[in-house]
Amino acid sequence: DAKTTQPPSMDCAEGRAANLPCNHSTISGNEYVYWYRQIHSQGPQYIIHGLKNNETNEMASLIITEDRKSSTLILPHATLRDTAVYYCIVSPPYTNAGKSTFGDGTTLTVKP
Amino acid sequence: EAGVTQFPSHSVIEKGQTVTLRCDPISGHDNLYWYRRVMGKEIKFLLHFVKESKQDESGMPNNRFLAERTGGTYSTLKVQPAELEDSGVYFCASSQDLYRQKGYTFGSGTRLTVV
């Protein structure tokens, strides 16, 4: 699996957009970008995933650069409950997808 | 739908003892995964079941760890004998489709402390 690089921490004001970057310069053509988050003492929570097109769901938007070497997770209106560790993972969508390592992630702190 | 349930939420045992962790996946999810985070490190894959069969157990650290999923429903992860370095949080996840198009659903984890 391709490795990812994320900033260790970020702050965001409540109500503002939170933009979390992820570098995955060694991503392969068949690898997807997945985002999870872990709120203190809970298990990781799936947020969104994509291959090369931008994606949006009820939780967030995922912007993937054209060369697929980086992506940005956007939480459009961050709330205090969005404070968590956010993990960016790249993985093929088939057998062995679960072997991905979560890395250190980005600790997002949403402030009032 | 009910989420992924793990039991116990916390366990404190002495070195050399045996501990069994249980995971109940979401009903109908054939794929079940175990992960763990040991002290200050990353969440790492341990193994993957498809129904009752072990699809991939390459992440299991050593033969003190035994995972089972009899009948393809709940799974257990036994550590025998436990060592100090086994302390950490053990997560279970399940997914409906092998291709993970909808992501995994994780349980809240079992915090294991070996003293």
PDB file of C-alpha atoms in Angstrom:
ATOM      1  CA  ASP A   1       0.000   0.000   0.000  1.00  0.00           C
ATOM      2  CA  ALA A   2       1.081   3.540  -0.697  1.00  0.00           C
ATOM      3  CA  LYS A   3       2.209   5.559   2.295  1.00  0.00           C
ATOM      4  CA  THR A   4       0.525   8.810   3.220  1.00  0.00           C
ATOM      5  CA  THR A   5       1.779  11.978   4.845  1.00  0.00           C
ATOM      6  CA  GLN A   6      -0.463  14.205   6.928  1.00  0.00           C
ATOM      7  CA  PRO A   7       0.241  17.184   9.167  1.00  0.00           C
ATOM      8  CA  PRO A   8       0.203  16.086  12.795  1.00  0.00           C
ATOM      9  CA  SER A   9      -2.290  18.702  13.923  1.00  0.00           C
ATOM     10  CA  MET A  10      -4.602  21.458  12.752  1.00  0.00           C
ATOM     11  CA  ASP A  11      -6.980  23.921  14.359  1.00  0.00           C
ATOM     12  CA  CYS A  12     -10.234  25.167  12.926  1.00  0.00           C
ATOM     13  CA  ALA A  13     -12.799  27.677  14.136  1.00  0.00           C
ATOM     14  CA  GLU A  14     -16.274  26.363  14.733  1.00  0.00           C
ATOM     15  CA  GLY A  15     -18.523  26.953  11.743  1.00  0.00           C
ATOM     16  CA  ARG A  16     -15.649  27.378   9.338  1.00  0.00           C
ATOM     17  CA  ALA A  17     -14.481  24.888   6.757  1.00  0.00           C
ATOM     18  CA  ALA A  18     -11.774  22.468   7.819  1.00  0.00           C
ATOM     19  CA  ASN A  19      -9.407  21.465   5.028  1.00  0.00           C
ATOM     20  CA  LEU A  20      -7.244  18.471   5.846  1.00  0.00           C
ATOM     21  CA  PRO A  21      -4.456  17.679   3.380  1.00  0.00           C
ATOM     22  CA  CYS A  22      -2.904  14.332   2.598  1.00  0.00           C
ATOM     23  CA  ASN A  23       0.049  13.503   0.387  1.00  0.00           C
ATOM     24  CA  HIS A  24       0.185  10.112  -1.297  1.00  0.00           C
ATOM     25  CA  SER A  25       2.766  10.593  -4.018  1.00  0.00           C
ATOM     26  CA  THR A  26       3.389   6.852  -4.487  1.00  0.00           C
ATOM     27  CA  ILE A  27      -0.259   5.954  -5.031  1.00  0.00           C
ATOM     28  CA  SER A  28      -0.896   3.328  -7.708  1.00  0.00           C
ATOM     29  CA  GLY A  29      -3.522   3.515 -10.409  1.00  0.00           C
ATOM     30  CA  ASN A  30      -5.865   1.059  -8.744  1.00  0.00           C
ATOM     31  CA  GLU A  31      -5.587   2.432  -5.212  1.00  0.00           C
ATOM     32  CA  TYR A  32      -8.377   4.386  -3.628  1.00  0.00           C
ATOM     33  CA  VAL A  33      -8.079   7.205  -1.115  1.00  0.00           C
ATOM     34  CA  TYR A  34     -10.027   6.568   2.081  1.00  0.00           C
ATOM     35  CA  TRP A  35     -10.612   8.885   5.000  1.00  0.00           C
ATOM     36  CA  TYR A  36     -11.510   7.777   8.499  1.00  0.00           C
ATOM     37  CA  ARG A  37     -11.663   9.624  11.777  1.00  0.00           C
ATOM     38  CA  GLN A  38     -11.321   8.514  15.358  1.00  0.00           C
ATOM     39  CA  ILE A  39     -13.042  10.425  18.084  1.00  0.00           C
ATOM     40  CA  HIS A  40     -11.527   9.869  21.493  1.00  0.00           C
ATOM     41  CA  SER A  41     -12.097   6.344  22.861  1.00  0.00           C
ATOM     42  CA  GLN A  42     -14.167   5.270  19.874  1.00  0.00           C
ATOM     43  CA  GLY A  43     -13.322   3.080  16.909  1.00  0.00           C
ATOM     44  CA  PRO A  44     -12.382   4.648  13.576  1.00  0.00           C
ATOM     45  CA  GLN A  45     -15.339   5.963  11.599  1.00  0.00           C
ATOM     46  CA  TYR A  46     -15.507   5.839   7.819  1.00  0.00           C
ATOM     47  CA  ILE A  47     -15.954   9.255   6.226  1.00  0.00           C
ATOM     48  CA  ILE A  48     -15.504   9.090   2.482  1.00  0.00           C
ATOM     49  CA  HIS A  49     -13.420   7.543  -0.273  1.00  0.00           C
ATOM     50  CA  GLY A  50     -12.562   8.187  -3.906  1.00  0.00           C
ATOM     51  CA  LEU A  51     -10.463   7.060  -6.843  1.00  0.00           C
ATOM     52  CA  LYS A  52      -9.875  10.109  -9.008  1.00  0.00           C
ATOM     53  CA  ASN A  53     -13.057  12.124  -9.119  1.00  0.00           C
ATOM     54  CA  ASN A  54     -14.049  14.494  -6.371  1.00  0.00           C
ATOM     55  CA  GLU A  55     -16.611  13.020  -4.027  1.00  0.00           C
ATOM     56  CA  THR A  56     -19.169  14.463  -1.638  1.00  0.00           C
ATOM     57  CA  ASN A  57     -21.431  12.899   0.928  1.00  0.00           C
ATOM     58  CA  GLU A  58     -23.361  14.054   3.949  1.00  0.00           C
ATOM     59  CA  MET A  59     -20.232  14.205   6.056  1.00  0.00           C
ATOM     60  CA  ALA A  60     -17.560  15.705   3.874  1.00  0.00           C
ATOM     61  CA  SER A  61     -16.077  16.384   0.458  1.00  0.00           C
ATOM     62  CA  LEU A  62     -12.970  14.790  -0.968  1.00  0.00           C
ATOM     63  CA  ILE A  63     -10.877  16.643  -3.492  1.00  0.00           C
ATOM     64  CA  ILE A  64      -8.252  14.561  -5.307  1.00  0.00           C
ATOM     65  CA  THR A  65      -5.660  16.285  -7.465  1.00  0.00           C
ATOM     66  CA  GLU A  66      -5.478  15.384 -11.118  1.00  0.00           C
ATOM     67  CA  ASP A  67      -2.186  13.549 -10.684  1.00  0.00           C
ATOM     68  CA  ARG A  68      -3.709  11.777  -7.630  1.00  0.00           C
ATOM     69  CA  LYS A  69      -0.636  12.485  -5.558  1.00  0.00           C
ATOM     70  CA  SER A  70      -2.538  14.410  -2.939  1.00  0.00           C
ATOM     71  CA  SER A  71      -6.023  14.948  -1.648  1.00  0.00           C
ATOM     72  CA  THR A  72      -7.943  17.210   0.711  1.00  0.00           C
ATOM     73  CA  LEU A  73     -10.769  16.304   3.010  1.00  0.00           C
ATOM     74  CA  ILE A  74     -13.167  19.187   3.508  1.00  0.00           C
ATOM     75  CA  LEU A  75     -15.549  19.467   6.418  1.00  0.00           C
ATOM     76  CA  PRO A  76     -17.656  22.380   5.200  1.00  0.00           C
ATOM     77  CA  HIS A  77     -18.932  23.663   8.547  1.00  0.00           C
ATOM     78  CA  ALA A  78     -16.859  22.223  11.342  1.00  0.00           C
ATOM     79  CA  THR A  79     -18.468  21.694  14.722  1.00  0.00           C
ATOM     80  CA  LEU A  80     -16.941  20.930  18.090  1.00  0.00           C
ATOM     81  CA  ARG A  81     -17.958  17.312  17.571  1.00  0.00           C
ATOM     82  CA  ASP A  82     -15.642  17.095  14.578  1.00  0.00           C
ATOM     83  CA  THR A  83     -12.641  17.270  16.884  1.00  0.00           C
ATOM     84  CA  ALA A  84     -10.887  13.961  16.188  1.00  0.00           C
ATOM     85  CA  VAL A  85      -7.900  12.299  14.602  1.00  0.00           C
ATOM     86  CA  TYR A  86      -8.358  12.078  10.841  1.00  0.00           C
ATOM     87  CA  TYR A  87      -6.663   9.306   8.896  1.00  0.00           C
ATOM     88  CA  CYS A  88      -5.945   9.255   5.193  1.00  0.00           C
ATOM     89  CA  ILE A  89      -5.329   5.789   3.759  1.00  0.00           C
ATOM     90  CA  VAL A  90      -4.689   4.538   0.260  1.00  0.00           C
ATOM     91  CA  SER A  91      -5.585   0.991  -0.573  1.00  0.00           C
ATOM     92  CA  PRO A  92      -6.788  -1.223  -3.393  1.00  0.00           C
ATOM     93  CA  PRO A  93     -10.481  -1.978  -3.142  1.00  0.00           C
ATOM     94  CA  TYR A  94     -10.128  -5.713  -3.323  1.00  0.00           C
ATOM     95  CA  THR A  95      -8.497  -8.543  -1.406  1.00  0.00           C
ATOM     96  CA  ASN A  96      -6.001  -7.287   1.155  1.00  0.00           C
ATOM     97  CA  ALA A  97      -7.652  -3.883   1.303  1.00  0.00           C
ATOM     98  CA  GLY A  98      -7.976  -4.337   5.057  1.00  0.00           C
ATOM     99  CA  LYS A  99      -4.234  -4.566   5.491  1.00  0.00           C
ATOM    100  CA  SER A 100      -3.835  -0.824   5.285  1.00  0.00           C
ATOM    101  CA  THR A 101      -2.059   0.833   8.173  1.00  0.00           C
ATOM    102  CA  PHE A 102      -3.688   3.933   9.519  1.00  0.00           C
ATOM    103  CA  GLY A 103      -0.597   6.049  10.051  1.00  0.00           C
ATOM    104  CA  ASP A 104      -0.427   8.870  12.577  1.00  0.00           C
ATOM    105  CA  GLY A 105      -3.242  10.971  11.126  1.00  0.00           C
ATOM    106  CA  THR A 106      -4.048  14.636  11.735  1.00  0.00           C
ATOM    107  CA  THR A 107      -5.453  15.739  15.046  1.00  0.00           C
ATOM    108  CA  LEU A 108      -8.097  18.320  14.209  1.00  0.00           C
ATOM    109  CA  THR A 109      -9.185  20.586  17.034  1.00  0.00           C
ATOM    110  CA  VAL A 110     -12.303  22.632  16.398  1.00  0.00           C
ATOM    111  CA  LYS A 111     -12.392  25.685  18.637  1.00  0.00           C
ATOM    112  CA  PRO A 112     -15.382  27.794  19.642  1.00  0.00           C
TER     113      PRO A 112
ATOM    114  CA  GLU B   1     -28.864  -1.401  12.389  1.00  0.00           C
ATOM    115  CA  ALA B   2     -26.751  -2.390  15.342  1.00  0.00           C
ATOM    116  CA  GLY B   3     -23.092  -1.528  15.011  1.00  0.00           C
ATOM    117  CA  VAL B   4     -20.024  -3.634  15.587  1.00  0.00           C
ATOM    118  CA  THR B   5     -19.915  -4.676  19.218  1.00  0.00           C
ATOM    119  CA  GLN B   6     -16.791  -5.575  21.123  1.00  0.00           C
ATOM    120  CA  PHE B   7     -16.547  -7.144  24.538  1.00  0.00           C
ATOM    121  CA  PRO B   8     -15.123  -6.432  27.004  1.00  0.00           C
ATOM    122  CA  SER B   9     -14.459  -2.745  26.650  1.00  0.00           C
ATOM    123  CA  HIS B  10     -11.568  -2.978  29.095  1.00  0.00           C
ATOM    124  CA  SER B  11      -9.512  -5.881  30.394  1.00  0.00           C
ATOM    125  CA  VAL B  12      -6.653  -5.899  32.863  1.00  0.00           C
ATOM    126  CA  ILE B  13      -4.769  -9.166  33.211  1.00  0.00           C
ATOM    127  CA  GLU B  14      -1.468 -10.333  34.564  1.00  0.00           C
ATOM    128  CA  LYS B  15       1.396 -11.366  32.389  1.00  0.00           C
ATOM    129  CA  GLY B  16       1.078 -15.021  31.520  1.00  0.00           C
ATOM    130  CA  GLN B  17      -2.677 -15.140  31.775  1.00  0.00           C
ATOM    131  CA  THR B  18      -5.107 -15.742  28.936  1.00  0.00           C
ATOM    132  CA  VAL B  19      -7.591 -13.230  27.610  1.00  0.00           C
ATOM    133  CA  THR B  20     -10.309 -13.681  25.001  1.00  0.00           C
ATOM    134  CA  LEU B  21     -11.729 -10.720  23.153  1.00  0.00           C
ATOM    135  CA  ARG B  22     -15.008 -10.945  21.323  1.00  0.00           C
ATOM    136  CA  CYS B  23     -16.363  -9.123  18.307  1.00  0.00           C
ATOM    137  CA  ASP B  24     -19.905  -9.200  16.999  1.00  0.00           C
ATOM    138  CA  PRO B  25     -19.986  -7.761  13.483  1.00  0.00           C
ATOM    139  CA  ILE B  26     -22.953  -6.138  11.844  1.00  0.00           C
ATOM    140  CA  SER B  27     -25.446  -8.834  10.889  1.00  0.00           C
ATOM    141  CA  GLY B  28     -24.899  -9.992   7.339  1.00  0.00           C
ATOM    142  CA  HIS B  29     -21.340  -8.699   7.091  1.00  0.00           C
ATOM    143  CA  ASP B  30     -19.236 -11.552   5.816  1.00  0.00           C
ATOM    144  CA  ASN B  31     -15.950  -9.682   6.206  1.00  0.00           C
ATOM    145  CA  LEU B  32     -14.507  -9.231   9.663  1.00  0.00           C
ATOM    146  CA  TYR B  33     -11.173  -7.643  10.508  1.00  0.00           C
ATOM    147  CA  TRP B  34      -9.082  -7.340  13.619  1.00  0.00           C
ATOM    148  CA  TYR B  35      -6.698  -4.449  14.227  1.00  0.00           C
ATOM    149  CA  ARG B  36      -4.731  -3.222  17.173  1.00  0.00           C
ATOM    150  CA  ARG B  37      -2.940  -0.141  18.368  1.00  0.00           C
ATOM    151  CA  VAL B  38      -0.164  -0.805  20.805  1.00  0.00           C
ATOM    152  CA  MET B  39       1.279   1.927  22.977  1.00  0.00           C
ATOM    153  CA  GLY B  40       1.696   5.118  21.002  1.00  0.00           C
ATOM    154  CA  LYS B  41       1.869   3.369  17.656  1.00  0.00           C
ATOM    155  CA  GLU B  42      -0.293   3.118  14.571  1.00  0.00           C
ATOM    156  CA  ILE B  43      -3.461   1.118  14.158  1.00  0.00           C
ATOM    157  CA  LYS B  44      -2.302  -2.030  12.400  1.00  0.00           C
ATOM    158  CA  PHE B  45      -4.081  -4.838  10.660  1.00  0.00           C
ATOM    159  CA  LEU B  46      -4.045  -8.260  12.308  1.00  0.00           C
ATOM    160  CA  LEU B  47      -6.260 -10.498  10.216  1.00  0.00           C
ATOM    161  CA  HIS B  48      -9.275 -10.776   7.965  1.00  0.00           C
ATOM    162  CA  PHE B  49     -12.090 -13.325   7.971  1.00  0.00           C
ATOM    163  CA  VAL B  50     -14.468 -13.986   5.125  1.00  0.00           C
ATOM    164  CA  LYS B  51     -17.303 -15.766   6.824  1.00  0.00           C
ATOM    165  CA  GLU B  52     -15.587 -18.449   8.918  1.00  0.00           C
ATOM    166  CA  SER B  53     -12.422 -18.633   6.823  1.00  0.00           C
ATOM    167  CA  LYS B  54      -9.225 -16.748   7.477  1.00  0.00           C
ATOM    168  CA  GLN B  55      -8.584 -14.762   4.336  1.00  0.00           C
ATOM    169  CA  ASP B  56      -5.411 -13.143   5.549  1.00  0.00           C
ATOM    170  CA  GLU B  57      -3.679 -13.479   8.893  1.00  0.00           C
ATOM    171  CA  SER B  58      -0.375 -11.965   7.902  1.00  0.00           C
ATOM    172  CA  GLY B  59      -0.638  -9.263  10.547  1.00  0.00           C
ATOM    173  CA  MET B  60      -0.853 -11.617  13.511  1.00  0.00           C
ATOM    174  CA  PRO B  61       2.250 -10.891  15.597  1.00  0.00           C
ATOM    175  CA  ASN B  62       3.024 -14.397  16.813  1.00  0.00           C
ATOM    176  CA  ASN B  63       1.519 -17.750  17.737  1.00  0.00           C
ATOM    177  CA  ARG B  64       0.294 -16.487  21.087  1.00  0.00           C
ATOM    178  CA  PHE B  65      -2.601 -14.949  19.194  1.00  0.00           C
ATOM    179  CA  LEU B  66      -5.450 -17.138  17.961  1.00  0.00           C
ATOM    180  CA  ALA B  67      -8.498 -15.847  16.143  1.00  0.00           C
ATOM    181  CA  GLU B  68     -11.605 -17.825  15.390  1.00  0.00           C
ATOM    182  CA  ARG B  69     -14.929 -17.171  13.761  1.00  0.00           C
ATOM    183  CA  THR B  70     -16.975 -20.305  14.133  1.00  0.00           C
ATOM    184  CA  GLY B  71     -20.130 -20.279  12.046  1.00  0.00           C
ATOM    185  CA  GLY B  72     -19.142 -17.074  10.384  1.00  0.00           C
ATOM    186  CA  THR B  73     -20.847 -14.841  12.925  1.00  0.00           C
ATOM    187  CA  TYR B  74     -18.980 -13.453  15.905  1.00  0.00           C
ATOM    188  CA  SER B  75     -15.229 -13.724  16.246  1.00  0.00           C
ATOM    189  CA  THR B  76     -12.896 -14.210  19.168  1.00  0.00           C
ATOM    190  CA  LEU B  77      -9.275 -13.230  19.554  1.00  0.00           C
ATOM    191  CA  LYS B  78      -7.409 -15.119  22.227  1.00  0.00           C
ATOM    192  CA  VAL B  79      -4.051 -14.092  23.610  1.00  0.00           C
ATOM    193  CA  GLN B  80      -2.295 -16.902  25.455  1.00  0.00           C
ATOM    194  CA  PRO B  81      -0.088 -16.282  27.327  1.00  0.00           C
ATOM    195  CA  ALA B  82      -0.339 -12.521  27.421  1.00  0.00           C
ATOM    196  CA  GLU B  83       2.837 -10.445  27.519  1.00  0.00           C
ATOM    197  CA  LEU B  84       3.356  -6.842  28.566  1.00  0.00           C
ATOM    198  CA  GLU B  85       3.825  -5.695  24.951  1.00  0.00           C
ATOM    199  CA  ASP B  86       0.350  -6.955  24.081  1.00  0.00           C
ATOM    200  CA  SER B  87      -1.164  -3.996  25.911  1.00  0.00           C
ATOM    201  CA  GLY B  88      -3.107  -1.730  23.636  1.00  0.00           C
ATOM    202  CA  VAL B  89      -6.490  -1.257  22.020  1.00  0.00           C
ATOM    203  CA  TYR B  90      -7.869  -4.035  19.847  1.00  0.00           C
ATOM    204  CA  PHE B  91     -10.387  -3.015  17.214  1.00  0.00           C
ATOM    205  CA  CYS B  92     -12.721  -5.118  15.179  1.00  0.00           C
ATOM    206  CA  ALA B  93     -14.336  -3.991  11.943  1.00  0.00           C
ATOM    207  CA  SER B  94     -16.761  -5.505   9.502  1.00  0.00           C
ATOM    208  CA  SER B  95     -17.864  -4.806   5.970  1.00  0.00           C
ATOM    209  CA  GLN B  96     -20.548  -6.139   3.731  1.00  0.00           C
ATOM    210  CA  ASP B  97     -18.600  -6.180   0.540  1.00  0.00           C
ATOM    211  CA  LEU B  98     -15.103  -7.487   0.022  1.00  0.00           C
ATOM    212  CA  TYR B  99     -14.257  -4.539  -2.106  1.00  0.00           C
ATOM    213  CA  ARG B 100     -14.915  -2.170   0.760  1.00  0.00           C
ATOM    214  CA  GLN B 101     -16.801   0.252  -1.396  1.00  0.00           C
ATOM    215  CA  LYS B 102     -18.736   1.412   1.609  1.00  0.00           C
ATOM    216  CA  GLY B 103     -15.853   1.448   4.053  1.00  0.00           C
ATOM    217  CA  TYR B 104     -15.506  -0.521   7.208  1.00  0.00           C
ATOM    218  CA  THR B 105     -17.578  -0.145  10.361  1.00  0.00           C
ATOM    219  CA  PHE B 106     -15.438  -0.319  13.449  1.00  0.00           C
ATOM    220  CA  GLY B 107     -16.283  -1.277  16.974  1.00  0.00           C
ATOM    221  CA  SER B 108     -15.247   0.865  19.920  1.00  0.00           C
ATOM    222  CA  GLY B 109     -12.382  -1.457  20.730  1.00  0.00           C
ATOM    223  CA  THR B 110     -11.176  -3.421  23.719  1.00  0.00           C
ATOM    224  CA  ARG B 111      -8.494  -1.791  25.821  1.00  0.00           C
ATOM    225  CA  LEU B 112      -6.181  -4.534  27.044  1.00  0.00           C
ATOM    226  CA  THR B 113      -3.720  -3.858  29.817  1.00  0.00           C
ATOM    227  CA  VAL B 114      -1.213  -6.552  30.736  1.00  0.00           C
ATOM    228  CA  VAL B 115       0.496  -5.953  34.062  1.00  0.00           C
TER     229      VAL B 115
END
